[in-house]
């Protein structure tokens, strides 16, 4: 059974930085895609960034140039470095894994950007 556990959320001032981590357990296959999604209050969940096992990355326009997604060599942990945070980045951030037609989600970590 694949499980995803996020960490690193918290309260940060506008302009600050946070680094989120997502650790996986269970069987992780090559050819997967791991990503970060977020859901703000009253809004739909949206893609923030994702990364393939070949390290190709994709970002939402709203975070390009500010956020960086990366993974460890074993492709079992994914990170999201978030810089120049804005109040509109406030949301619950979820880790996502897609492999072999299956999709898995973490429980989420709250990021609050406020002065």
Short mmCIF file of N, CA, C and O in Angstrom, two decimals:
data_model
loop_
_atom_site.label_atom_id
_atom_site.label_comp_id
_atom_site.label_asym_id
_atom_site.label_seq_id
_atom_site.Cartn_x
_atom_site.Cartn_y
_atom_site.Cartn_z
N UNK A 1 0.84 -1.18 0.00
CA UNK A 1 0.00 0.00 0.00
C UNK A 1 0.88 1.24 0.00
O UNK A 1 1.73 1.41 0.86
N UNK A 2 0.68 2.10 -0.96
CA UNK A 2 1.46 3.33 -1.06
C UNK A 2 0.88 4.38 -0.12
O UNK A 2 -0.34 4.57 -0.07
N UNK A 3 1.74 5.03 0.62
CA UNK A 3 1.33 6.14 1.48
C UNK A 3 2.21 7.33 1.23
O UNK A 3 3.40 7.19 0.96
N UNK A 4 1.62 8.51 1.33
CA UNK A 4 2.33 9.77 1.15
C UNK A 4 2.15 10.60 2.41
O UNK A 4 1.02 10.76 2.88
N UNK A 5 3.24 11.16 2.91
CA UNK A 5 3.18 11.97 4.13
C UNK A 5 3.88 13.29 3.87
O UNK A 5 5.09 13.31 3.59
N UNK A 6 3.11 14.37 3.96
CA UNK A 6 3.67 15.70 3.75
C UNK A 6 4.17 16.29 5.07
O UNK A 6 3.65 15.97 6.14
N UNK A 7 5.13 17.20 4.96
CA UNK A 7 5.61 17.95 6.11
C UNK A 7 6.16 19.28 5.62
O UNK A 7 6.41 19.45 4.42
N UNK A 8 6.33 20.21 6.56
CA UNK A 8 6.98 21.48 6.23
C UNK A 8 6.07 22.68 6.13
O UNK A 8 6.54 23.80 5.94
N UNK A 9 4.77 22.48 6.28
CA UNK A 9 3.87 23.62 6.23
C UNK A 9 3.98 24.47 7.49
O UNK A 9 4.66 24.12 8.44
N UNK A 10 3.32 25.61 7.45
CA UNK A 10 3.33 26.48 8.62
C UNK A 10 2.93 27.89 8.26
O UNK A 10 2.43 28.16 7.15
N UNK A 11 3.19 28.80 9.19
CA UNK A 11 2.87 30.21 9.01
C UNK A 11 4.13 30.96 8.60
O UNK A 11 5.19 30.81 9.23
N UNK A 12 4.02 31.76 7.56
CA UNK A 12 5.17 32.52 7.07
C UNK A 12 4.69 33.90 6.62
O UNK A 12 3.54 34.05 6.18
N UNK A 13 5.54 34.89 6.74
CA UNK A 13 5.19 36.24 6.33
C UNK A 13 5.29 36.38 4.81
O UNK A 13 6.06 35.65 4.17
N UNK A 14 4.56 37.30 4.23
CA UNK A 14 4.70 37.55 2.80
C UNK A 14 6.15 37.82 2.43
O UNK A 14 6.86 38.55 3.16
N UNK A 15 6.59 37.25 1.33
CA UNK A 15 7.98 37.37 0.91
C UNK A 15 8.89 36.29 1.47
O UNK A 15 10.05 36.17 1.04
N UNK A 16 8.38 35.51 2.39
CA UNK A 16 9.19 34.46 3.02
C UNK A 16 9.23 33.18 2.20
O UNK A 16 8.71 33.11 1.08
N UNK A 17 9.87 32.17 2.79
CA UNK A 17 10.07 30.89 2.10
C UNK A 17 9.68 29.74 3.00
O UNK A 17 9.75 29.83 4.24
N UNK A 18 9.28 28.66 2.36
CA UNK A 18 9.03 27.39 3.04
C UNK A 18 9.45 26.27 2.11
O UNK A 18 9.42 26.43 0.89
N UNK A 19 9.81 25.14 2.70
CA UNK A 19 10.10 23.95 1.92
C UNK A 19 9.22 22.81 2.39
O UNK A 19 9.28 22.42 3.55
N UNK A 20 8.41 22.30 1.48
CA UNK A 20 7.57 21.17 1.77
C UNK A 20 8.26 19.88 1.34
O UNK A 20 8.99 19.86 0.34
N UNK A 21 8.01 18.82 2.09
CA UNK A 21 8.53 17.50 1.74
C UNK A 21 7.39 16.50 1.70
O UNK A 21 6.42 16.63 2.45
N UNK A 22 7.53 15.51 0.85
CA UNK A 22 6.55 14.43 0.76
C UNK A 22 7.32 13.12 0.70
O UNK A 22 8.02 12.85 -0.28
N UNK A 23 7.19 12.34 1.76
CA UNK A 23 7.85 11.04 1.82
C UNK A 23 6.87 9.95 1.45
O UNK A 23 5.72 9.95 1.90
N UNK A 24 7.33 9.01 0.63
CA UNK A 24 6.48 7.91 0.21
C UNK A 24 6.90 6.62 0.90
O UNK A 24 8.06 6.46 1.28
N UNK A 25 5.97 5.73 1.04
CA UNK A 25 6.26 4.37 1.50
C UNK A 25 5.44 3.42 0.63
O UNK A 25 4.44 3.80 0.05
N UNK A 26 5.90 2.18 0.57
CA UNK A 26 5.26 1.22 -0.31
C UNK A 26 6.06 1.08 -1.60
O UNK A 26 7.17 1.58 -1.72
N UNK A 27 5.47 0.45 -2.58
CA UNK A 27 6.16 0.17 -3.83
C UNK A 27 6.01 1.33 -4.80
O UNK A 27 4.89 1.66 -5.20
N UNK A 28 7.14 1.94 -5.14
CA UNK A 28 7.16 3.06 -6.08
C UNK A 28 7.82 2.57 -7.37
O UNK A 28 8.96 2.11 -7.34
N UNK A 29 7.12 2.68 -8.48
CA UNK A 29 7.64 2.21 -9.75
C UNK A 29 8.27 3.35 -10.53
O UNK A 29 7.94 4.52 -10.33
N UNK A 30 9.15 3.00 -11.43
CA UNK A 30 9.68 4.01 -12.34
C UNK A 30 8.57 4.41 -13.31
O UNK A 30 7.58 3.69 -13.47
N UNK A 31 8.74 5.56 -13.92
CA UNK A 31 7.70 6.05 -14.83
C UNK A 31 6.55 6.72 -14.13
O UNK A 31 5.51 6.97 -14.74
N UNK A 32 6.73 7.06 -12.85
CA UNK A 32 5.65 7.73 -12.13
C UNK A 32 5.73 9.24 -12.31
O UNK A 32 6.71 9.77 -12.85
N UNK A 33 4.70 9.90 -11.85
CA UNK A 33 4.68 11.36 -11.79
C UNK A 33 4.28 11.74 -10.38
O UNK A 33 3.28 11.25 -9.86
N UNK A 34 5.08 12.59 -9.76
CA UNK A 34 4.76 13.08 -8.43
C UNK A 34 4.52 14.58 -8.51
O UNK A 34 5.15 15.27 -9.31
N UNK A 35 3.61 15.05 -7.69
CA UNK A 35 3.29 16.46 -7.78
C UNK A 35 2.73 17.04 -6.50
O UNK A 35 2.49 16.33 -5.52
N UNK A 36 2.57 18.33 -6.53
CA UNK A 36 1.96 19.09 -5.44
C UNK A 36 0.73 19.81 -5.98
O UNK A 36 0.78 20.45 -7.04
N UNK A 37 -0.35 19.67 -5.25
CA UNK A 37 -1.59 20.39 -5.52
C UNK A 37 -1.91 21.24 -4.30
O UNK A 37 -1.39 21.00 -3.22
N UNK A 38 -2.78 22.21 -4.47
CA UNK A 38 -3.22 23.00 -3.33
C UNK A 38 -4.69 23.34 -3.44
O UNK A 38 -5.24 23.39 -4.54
N UNK A 39 -5.29 23.54 -2.28
CA UNK A 39 -6.70 23.91 -2.24
C UNK A 39 -6.89 25.00 -1.20
O UNK A 39 -6.66 24.79 -0.01
N UNK A 40 -7.28 26.17 -1.68
CA UNK A 40 -7.59 27.29 -0.80
C UNK A 40 -9.05 27.21 -0.38
O UNK A 40 -9.87 26.60 -1.07
N UNK A 41 -9.41 27.85 0.73
CA UNK A 41 -10.81 27.82 1.18
C UNK A 41 -11.76 28.30 0.10
O UNK A 41 -11.55 29.36 -0.49
N UNK A 42 -12.79 27.52 -0.17
CA UNK A 42 -13.79 27.89 -1.15
C UNK A 42 -13.39 27.73 -2.59
O UNK A 42 -14.12 28.15 -3.50
N UNK A 43 -12.20 27.16 -2.82
CA UNK A 43 -11.71 27.00 -4.19
C UNK A 43 -11.47 25.53 -4.51
O UNK A 43 -11.36 24.69 -3.62
N UNK A 44 -11.36 25.24 -5.80
CA UNK A 44 -11.07 23.88 -6.22
C UNK A 44 -9.58 23.57 -6.04
O UNK A 44 -8.74 24.48 -6.04
N UNK A 45 -9.30 22.29 -5.89
CA UNK A 45 -7.91 21.87 -5.81
C UNK A 45 -7.25 22.11 -7.17
O UNK A 45 -7.84 21.81 -8.21
N UNK A 46 -6.03 22.63 -7.14
CA UNK A 46 -5.33 22.95 -8.38
C UNK A 46 -3.90 22.42 -8.35
O UNK A 46 -3.28 22.32 -7.29
N UNK A 47 -3.39 22.12 -9.54
CA UNK A 47 -2.02 21.69 -9.66
C UNK A 47 -1.08 22.86 -9.39
O UNK A 47 -1.26 23.95 -9.94
N UNK A 48 -0.06 22.61 -8.57
CA UNK A 48 0.99 23.60 -8.34
C UNK A 48 2.20 23.27 -9.21
O UNK A 48 2.70 24.12 -9.95
N UNK A 49 2.66 22.03 -9.12
CA UNK A 49 3.81 21.59 -9.90
C UNK A 49 3.87 20.08 -9.88
O UNK A 49 3.40 19.45 -8.92
N UNK A 50 4.45 19.51 -10.93
CA UNK A 50 4.71 18.07 -10.89
C UNK A 50 6.04 17.76 -11.56
O UNK A 50 6.63 18.61 -12.24
N UNK A 51 6.51 16.54 -11.30
CA UNK A 51 7.81 16.12 -11.79
C UNK A 51 7.73 14.65 -12.17
O UNK A 51 7.17 13.82 -11.43
N UNK A 52 8.26 14.31 -13.34
CA UNK A 52 8.26 12.92 -13.77
C UNK A 52 9.49 12.21 -13.19
O UNK A 52 10.42 12.84 -12.69
N UNK A 53 9.50 10.89 -13.33
CA UNK A 53 10.65 10.13 -12.86
C UNK A 53 11.89 10.46 -13.70
O UNK A 53 13.01 10.20 -13.27
N UNK A 54 11.68 11.04 -14.88
CA UNK A 54 12.80 11.50 -15.69
C UNK A 54 13.18 12.94 -15.39
O UNK A 54 13.98 13.54 -16.11
N UNK A 55 12.58 13.50 -14.32
CA UNK A 55 12.89 14.85 -13.83
C UNK A 55 12.38 15.97 -14.73
O UNK A 55 12.89 17.10 -14.65
N UNK A 56 11.42 15.70 -15.56
CA UNK A 56 10.77 16.78 -16.29
C UNK A 56 9.76 17.44 -15.35
O UNK A 56 9.02 16.77 -14.64
N UNK A 57 9.75 18.76 -15.35
CA UNK A 57 8.90 19.50 -14.42
C UNK A 57 7.86 20.34 -15.15
O UNK A 57 8.03 20.72 -16.31
N UNK A 58 6.79 20.62 -14.40
CA UNK A 58 5.68 21.41 -14.94
C UNK A 58 5.16 22.26 -13.80
O UNK A 58 5.03 21.78 -12.67
N UNK A 59 4.89 23.56 -14.08
CA UNK A 59 4.45 24.48 -13.03
C UNK A 59 3.19 25.23 -13.45
O UNK A 59 3.00 25.56 -14.63
N UNK A 60 2.38 25.54 -12.47
CA UNK A 60 1.27 26.46 -12.69
C UNK A 60 1.86 27.85 -12.96
O UNK A 60 2.89 28.22 -12.40
N UNK A 61 1.20 28.61 -13.82
CA UNK A 61 1.70 29.94 -14.16
C UNK A 61 1.87 30.81 -12.91
O UNK A 61 2.78 31.64 -12.83
N UNK A 62 0.99 30.63 -11.94
CA UNK A 62 0.99 31.48 -10.76
C UNK A 62 2.20 31.28 -9.87
O UNK A 62 2.48 32.13 -9.01
N UNK A 63 2.94 30.19 -10.05
CA UNK A 63 4.09 29.92 -9.18
C UNK A 63 5.41 29.89 -9.94
O UNK A 63 6.48 29.74 -9.32
N UNK A 64 5.37 30.00 -11.25
CA UNK A 64 6.61 29.94 -12.04
C UNK A 64 7.57 31.03 -11.59
O UNK A 64 7.19 32.18 -11.41
N UNK A 65 8.82 30.63 -11.42
CA UNK A 65 9.84 31.57 -10.99
C UNK A 65 9.94 31.75 -9.49
O UNK A 65 10.88 32.36 -8.99
N UNK A 66 8.95 31.21 -8.76
CA UNK A 66 8.97 31.33 -7.29
C UNK A 66 9.08 29.97 -6.61
O UNK A 66 9.71 29.87 -5.54
N UNK A 67 8.48 28.96 -7.19
CA UNK A 67 8.49 27.61 -6.60
C UNK A 67 9.37 26.69 -7.43
O UNK A 67 9.45 26.83 -8.66
N UNK A 68 9.99 25.73 -6.75
CA UNK A 68 10.80 24.72 -7.43
C UNK A 68 10.46 23.35 -6.88
O UNK A 68 10.53 23.13 -5.67
N UNK A 69 10.12 22.43 -7.77
CA UNK A 69 9.85 21.05 -7.38
C UNK A 69 11.09 20.21 -7.67
O UNK A 69 11.76 20.43 -8.69
N UNK A 70 11.38 19.28 -6.79
CA UNK A 70 12.52 18.39 -6.98
C UNK A 70 12.25 17.08 -6.28
O UNK A 70 11.28 16.95 -5.52
N UNK A 71 13.10 16.09 -6.56
CA UNK A 71 12.95 14.80 -5.89
C UNK A 71 14.31 14.23 -5.57
O UNK A 71 15.34 14.69 -6.11
N UNK A 72 14.34 13.25 -4.69
CA UNK A 72 15.60 12.61 -4.37
C UNK A 72 15.98 11.63 -5.48
O UNK A 72 15.19 11.37 -6.39
N UNK A 73 17.19 11.11 -5.41
CA UNK A 73 17.68 10.24 -6.48
C UNK A 73 16.82 8.98 -6.64
O UNK A 73 16.65 8.48 -7.74
N UNK A 74 16.29 8.48 -5.54
CA UNK A 74 15.48 7.27 -5.60
C UNK A 74 14.05 7.55 -6.06
O UNK A 74 13.28 6.61 -6.26
N UNK A 75 13.73 8.82 -6.24
CA UNK A 75 12.37 9.23 -6.69
C UNK A 75 11.30 8.80 -5.70
O UNK A 75 10.16 8.50 -6.08
N UNK A 76 11.66 8.79 -4.41
CA UNK A 76 10.69 8.39 -3.39
C UNK A 76 10.29 9.54 -2.49
O UNK A 76 9.38 9.39 -1.66
N UNK A 77 10.95 10.66 -2.63
CA UNK A 77 10.62 11.85 -1.85
C UNK A 77 10.59 13.03 -2.80
O UNK A 77 11.46 13.18 -3.65
N UNK A 78 9.58 13.84 -2.66
CA UNK A 78 9.47 15.02 -3.52
C UNK A 78 9.41 16.26 -2.63
O UNK A 78 8.85 16.22 -1.53
N UNK A 79 10.02 17.32 -3.11
CA UNK A 79 10.11 18.56 -2.35
C UNK A 79 9.46 19.70 -3.15
O UNK A 79 9.40 19.66 -4.37
N UNK A 80 9.03 20.70 -2.42
CA UNK A 80 8.56 21.92 -3.05
C UNK A 80 9.17 23.09 -2.31
O UNK A 80 8.80 23.37 -1.16
N UNK A 81 10.13 23.75 -2.94
CA UNK A 81 10.73 24.95 -2.38
C UNK A 81 9.90 26.14 -2.82
O UNK A 81 9.75 26.37 -4.02
N UNK A 82 9.38 26.86 -1.84
CA UNK A 82 8.50 27.98 -2.14
C UNK A 82 9.15 29.26 -1.65
O UNK A 82 9.38 29.43 -0.45
N UNK A 83 9.44 30.15 -2.57
CA UNK A 83 10.05 31.45 -2.26
C UNK A 83 9.10 32.58 -2.63
O UNK A 83 8.14 32.38 -3.38
N UNK A 84 9.39 33.74 -2.10
CA UNK A 84 8.58 34.94 -2.40
C UNK A 84 7.09 34.65 -2.23
O UNK A 84 6.27 34.98 -3.08
N UNK A 85 6.76 34.06 -1.11
CA UNK A 85 5.38 33.65 -0.86
C UNK A 85 4.45 34.86 -0.75
O UNK A 85 4.84 35.92 -0.24
N UNK A 86 3.24 34.65 -1.25
CA UNK A 86 2.22 35.69 -1.26
C UNK A 86 1.00 35.21 -0.44
O UNK A 86 0.79 34.00 -0.32
N UNK A 87 0.20 36.13 0.05
CA UNK A 87 -1.01 35.71 0.78
C UNK A 87 -1.89 34.77 -0.04
O UNK A 87 -2.51 33.86 0.53
N UNK A 88 -1.92 34.96 -1.35
CA UNK A 88 -2.75 34.09 -2.19
C UNK A 88 -2.20 32.67 -2.34
O UNK A 88 -2.86 31.82 -2.92
N UNK A 89 -1.01 32.43 -1.81
CA UNK A 89 -0.47 31.07 -1.78
C UNK A 89 -1.02 30.27 -0.58
O UNK A 89 -0.74 29.07 -0.47
N UNK A 90 -1.75 30.93 0.29
CA UNK A 90 -2.32 30.26 1.45
C UNK A 90 -3.29 29.16 1.00
O UNK A 90 -4.22 29.41 0.22
N UNK A 91 -3.03 27.94 1.47
CA UNK A 91 -3.84 26.79 1.06
C UNK A 91 -3.36 25.56 1.81
O UNK A 91 -2.29 25.59 2.45
N UNK A 92 -4.12 24.49 1.69
CA UNK A 92 -3.63 23.18 2.09
C UNK A 92 -2.94 22.59 0.86
O UNK A 92 -3.51 22.55 -0.22
N UNK A 93 -1.70 22.17 1.06
CA UNK A 93 -0.90 21.61 -0.02
C UNK A 93 -0.90 20.08 0.09
O UNK A 93 -0.58 19.53 1.16
N UNK A 94 -1.22 19.43 -1.01
CA UNK A 94 -1.31 17.98 -1.05
C UNK A 94 -0.27 17.39 -1.99
O UNK A 94 -0.05 17.89 -3.10
N UNK A 95 0.32 16.30 -1.54
CA UNK A 95 1.24 15.54 -2.37
C UNK A 95 0.43 14.52 -3.17
O UNK A 95 -0.55 13.95 -2.67
N UNK A 96 0.85 14.27 -4.39
CA UNK A 96 0.14 13.37 -5.30
C UNK A 96 1.14 12.48 -6.02
O UNK A 96 2.21 12.92 -6.42
N UNK A 97 0.76 11.22 -6.18
CA UNK A 97 1.57 10.26 -6.94
C UNK A 97 0.66 9.55 -7.94
O UNK A 97 -0.41 9.06 -7.58
N UNK A 98 1.11 9.51 -9.19
CA UNK A 98 0.38 8.75 -10.22
C UNK A 98 1.33 7.71 -10.80
O UNK A 98 2.43 8.03 -11.26
N UNK A 99 0.91 6.45 -10.74
CA UNK A 99 1.70 5.37 -11.32
C UNK A 99 0.81 4.21 -11.70
O UNK A 99 -0.10 3.86 -10.96
N UNK A 100 1.07 3.66 -12.87
CA UNK A 100 0.37 2.47 -13.34
C UNK A 100 -1.14 2.61 -13.23
O UNK A 100 -1.83 1.69 -12.80
N UNK A 101 -1.64 3.76 -13.60
CA UNK A 101 -3.08 3.98 -13.61
C UNK A 101 -3.70 4.23 -12.25
O UNK A 101 -4.91 4.39 -12.13
N UNK A 102 -2.88 4.25 -11.22
CA UNK A 102 -3.36 4.50 -9.86
C UNK A 102 -2.95 5.91 -9.43
O UNK A 102 -1.94 6.45 -9.89
N UNK A 103 -3.72 6.47 -8.51
CA UNK A 103 -3.44 7.80 -8.00
C UNK A 103 -3.54 7.78 -6.48
O UNK A 103 -4.46 7.19 -5.91
N UNK A 104 -2.57 8.42 -5.84
CA UNK A 104 -2.49 8.43 -4.39
C UNK A 104 -2.34 9.87 -3.91
O UNK A 104 -1.70 10.69 -4.58
N UNK A 105 -2.90 10.14 -2.73
CA UNK A 105 -2.85 11.48 -2.15
C UNK A 105 -2.38 11.42 -0.70
O UNK A 105 -2.70 10.47 0.03
N UNK A 106 -1.66 12.43 -0.30
CA UNK A 106 -1.37 12.62 1.10
C UNK A 106 -2.52 13.34 1.78
O UNK A 106 -3.50 13.73 1.12
N UNK A 107 -2.41 13.54 3.09
CA UNK A 107 -3.48 14.19 3.84
C UNK A 107 -3.39 15.71 3.80
O UNK A 107 -4.34 16.39 4.21
N UNK A 108 -2.27 16.23 3.35
CA UNK A 108 -2.12 17.66 3.19
C UNK A 108 -1.40 18.33 4.34
O UNK A 108 -1.38 17.84 5.46
N UNK A 109 -0.80 19.47 4.01
CA UNK A 109 -0.15 20.30 5.02
C UNK A 109 -0.54 21.75 4.76
O UNK A 109 -0.55 22.21 3.61
N UNK A 110 -0.87 22.47 5.82
CA UNK A 110 -1.38 23.83 5.68
C UNK A 110 -0.24 24.83 5.58
O UNK A 110 0.67 24.83 6.42
N UNK A 111 -0.34 25.68 4.58
CA UNK A 111 0.58 26.80 4.42
C UNK A 111 -0.23 28.09 4.55
O UNK A 111 -1.20 28.28 3.81
N UNK A 112 0.17 28.93 5.49
CA UNK A 112 -0.51 30.21 5.70
C UNK A 112 0.49 31.33 5.51
O UNK A 112 1.53 31.35 6.18
N UNK A 113 0.20 32.23 4.58
CA UNK A 113 1.07 33.37 4.32
C UNK A 113 0.35 34.62 4.80
O UNK A 113 -0.65 35.04 4.22
N UNK A 114 0.85 35.18 5.89
CA UNK A 114 0.17 36.31 6.51
C UNK A 114 1.14 37.10 7.37
O UNK A 114 2.07 36.52 7.95
N UNK A 115 0.91 38.40 7.45
CA UNK A 115 1.73 39.23 8.33
C UNK A 115 1.05 39.37 9.68
O UNK A 115 1.58 40.05 10.58
#
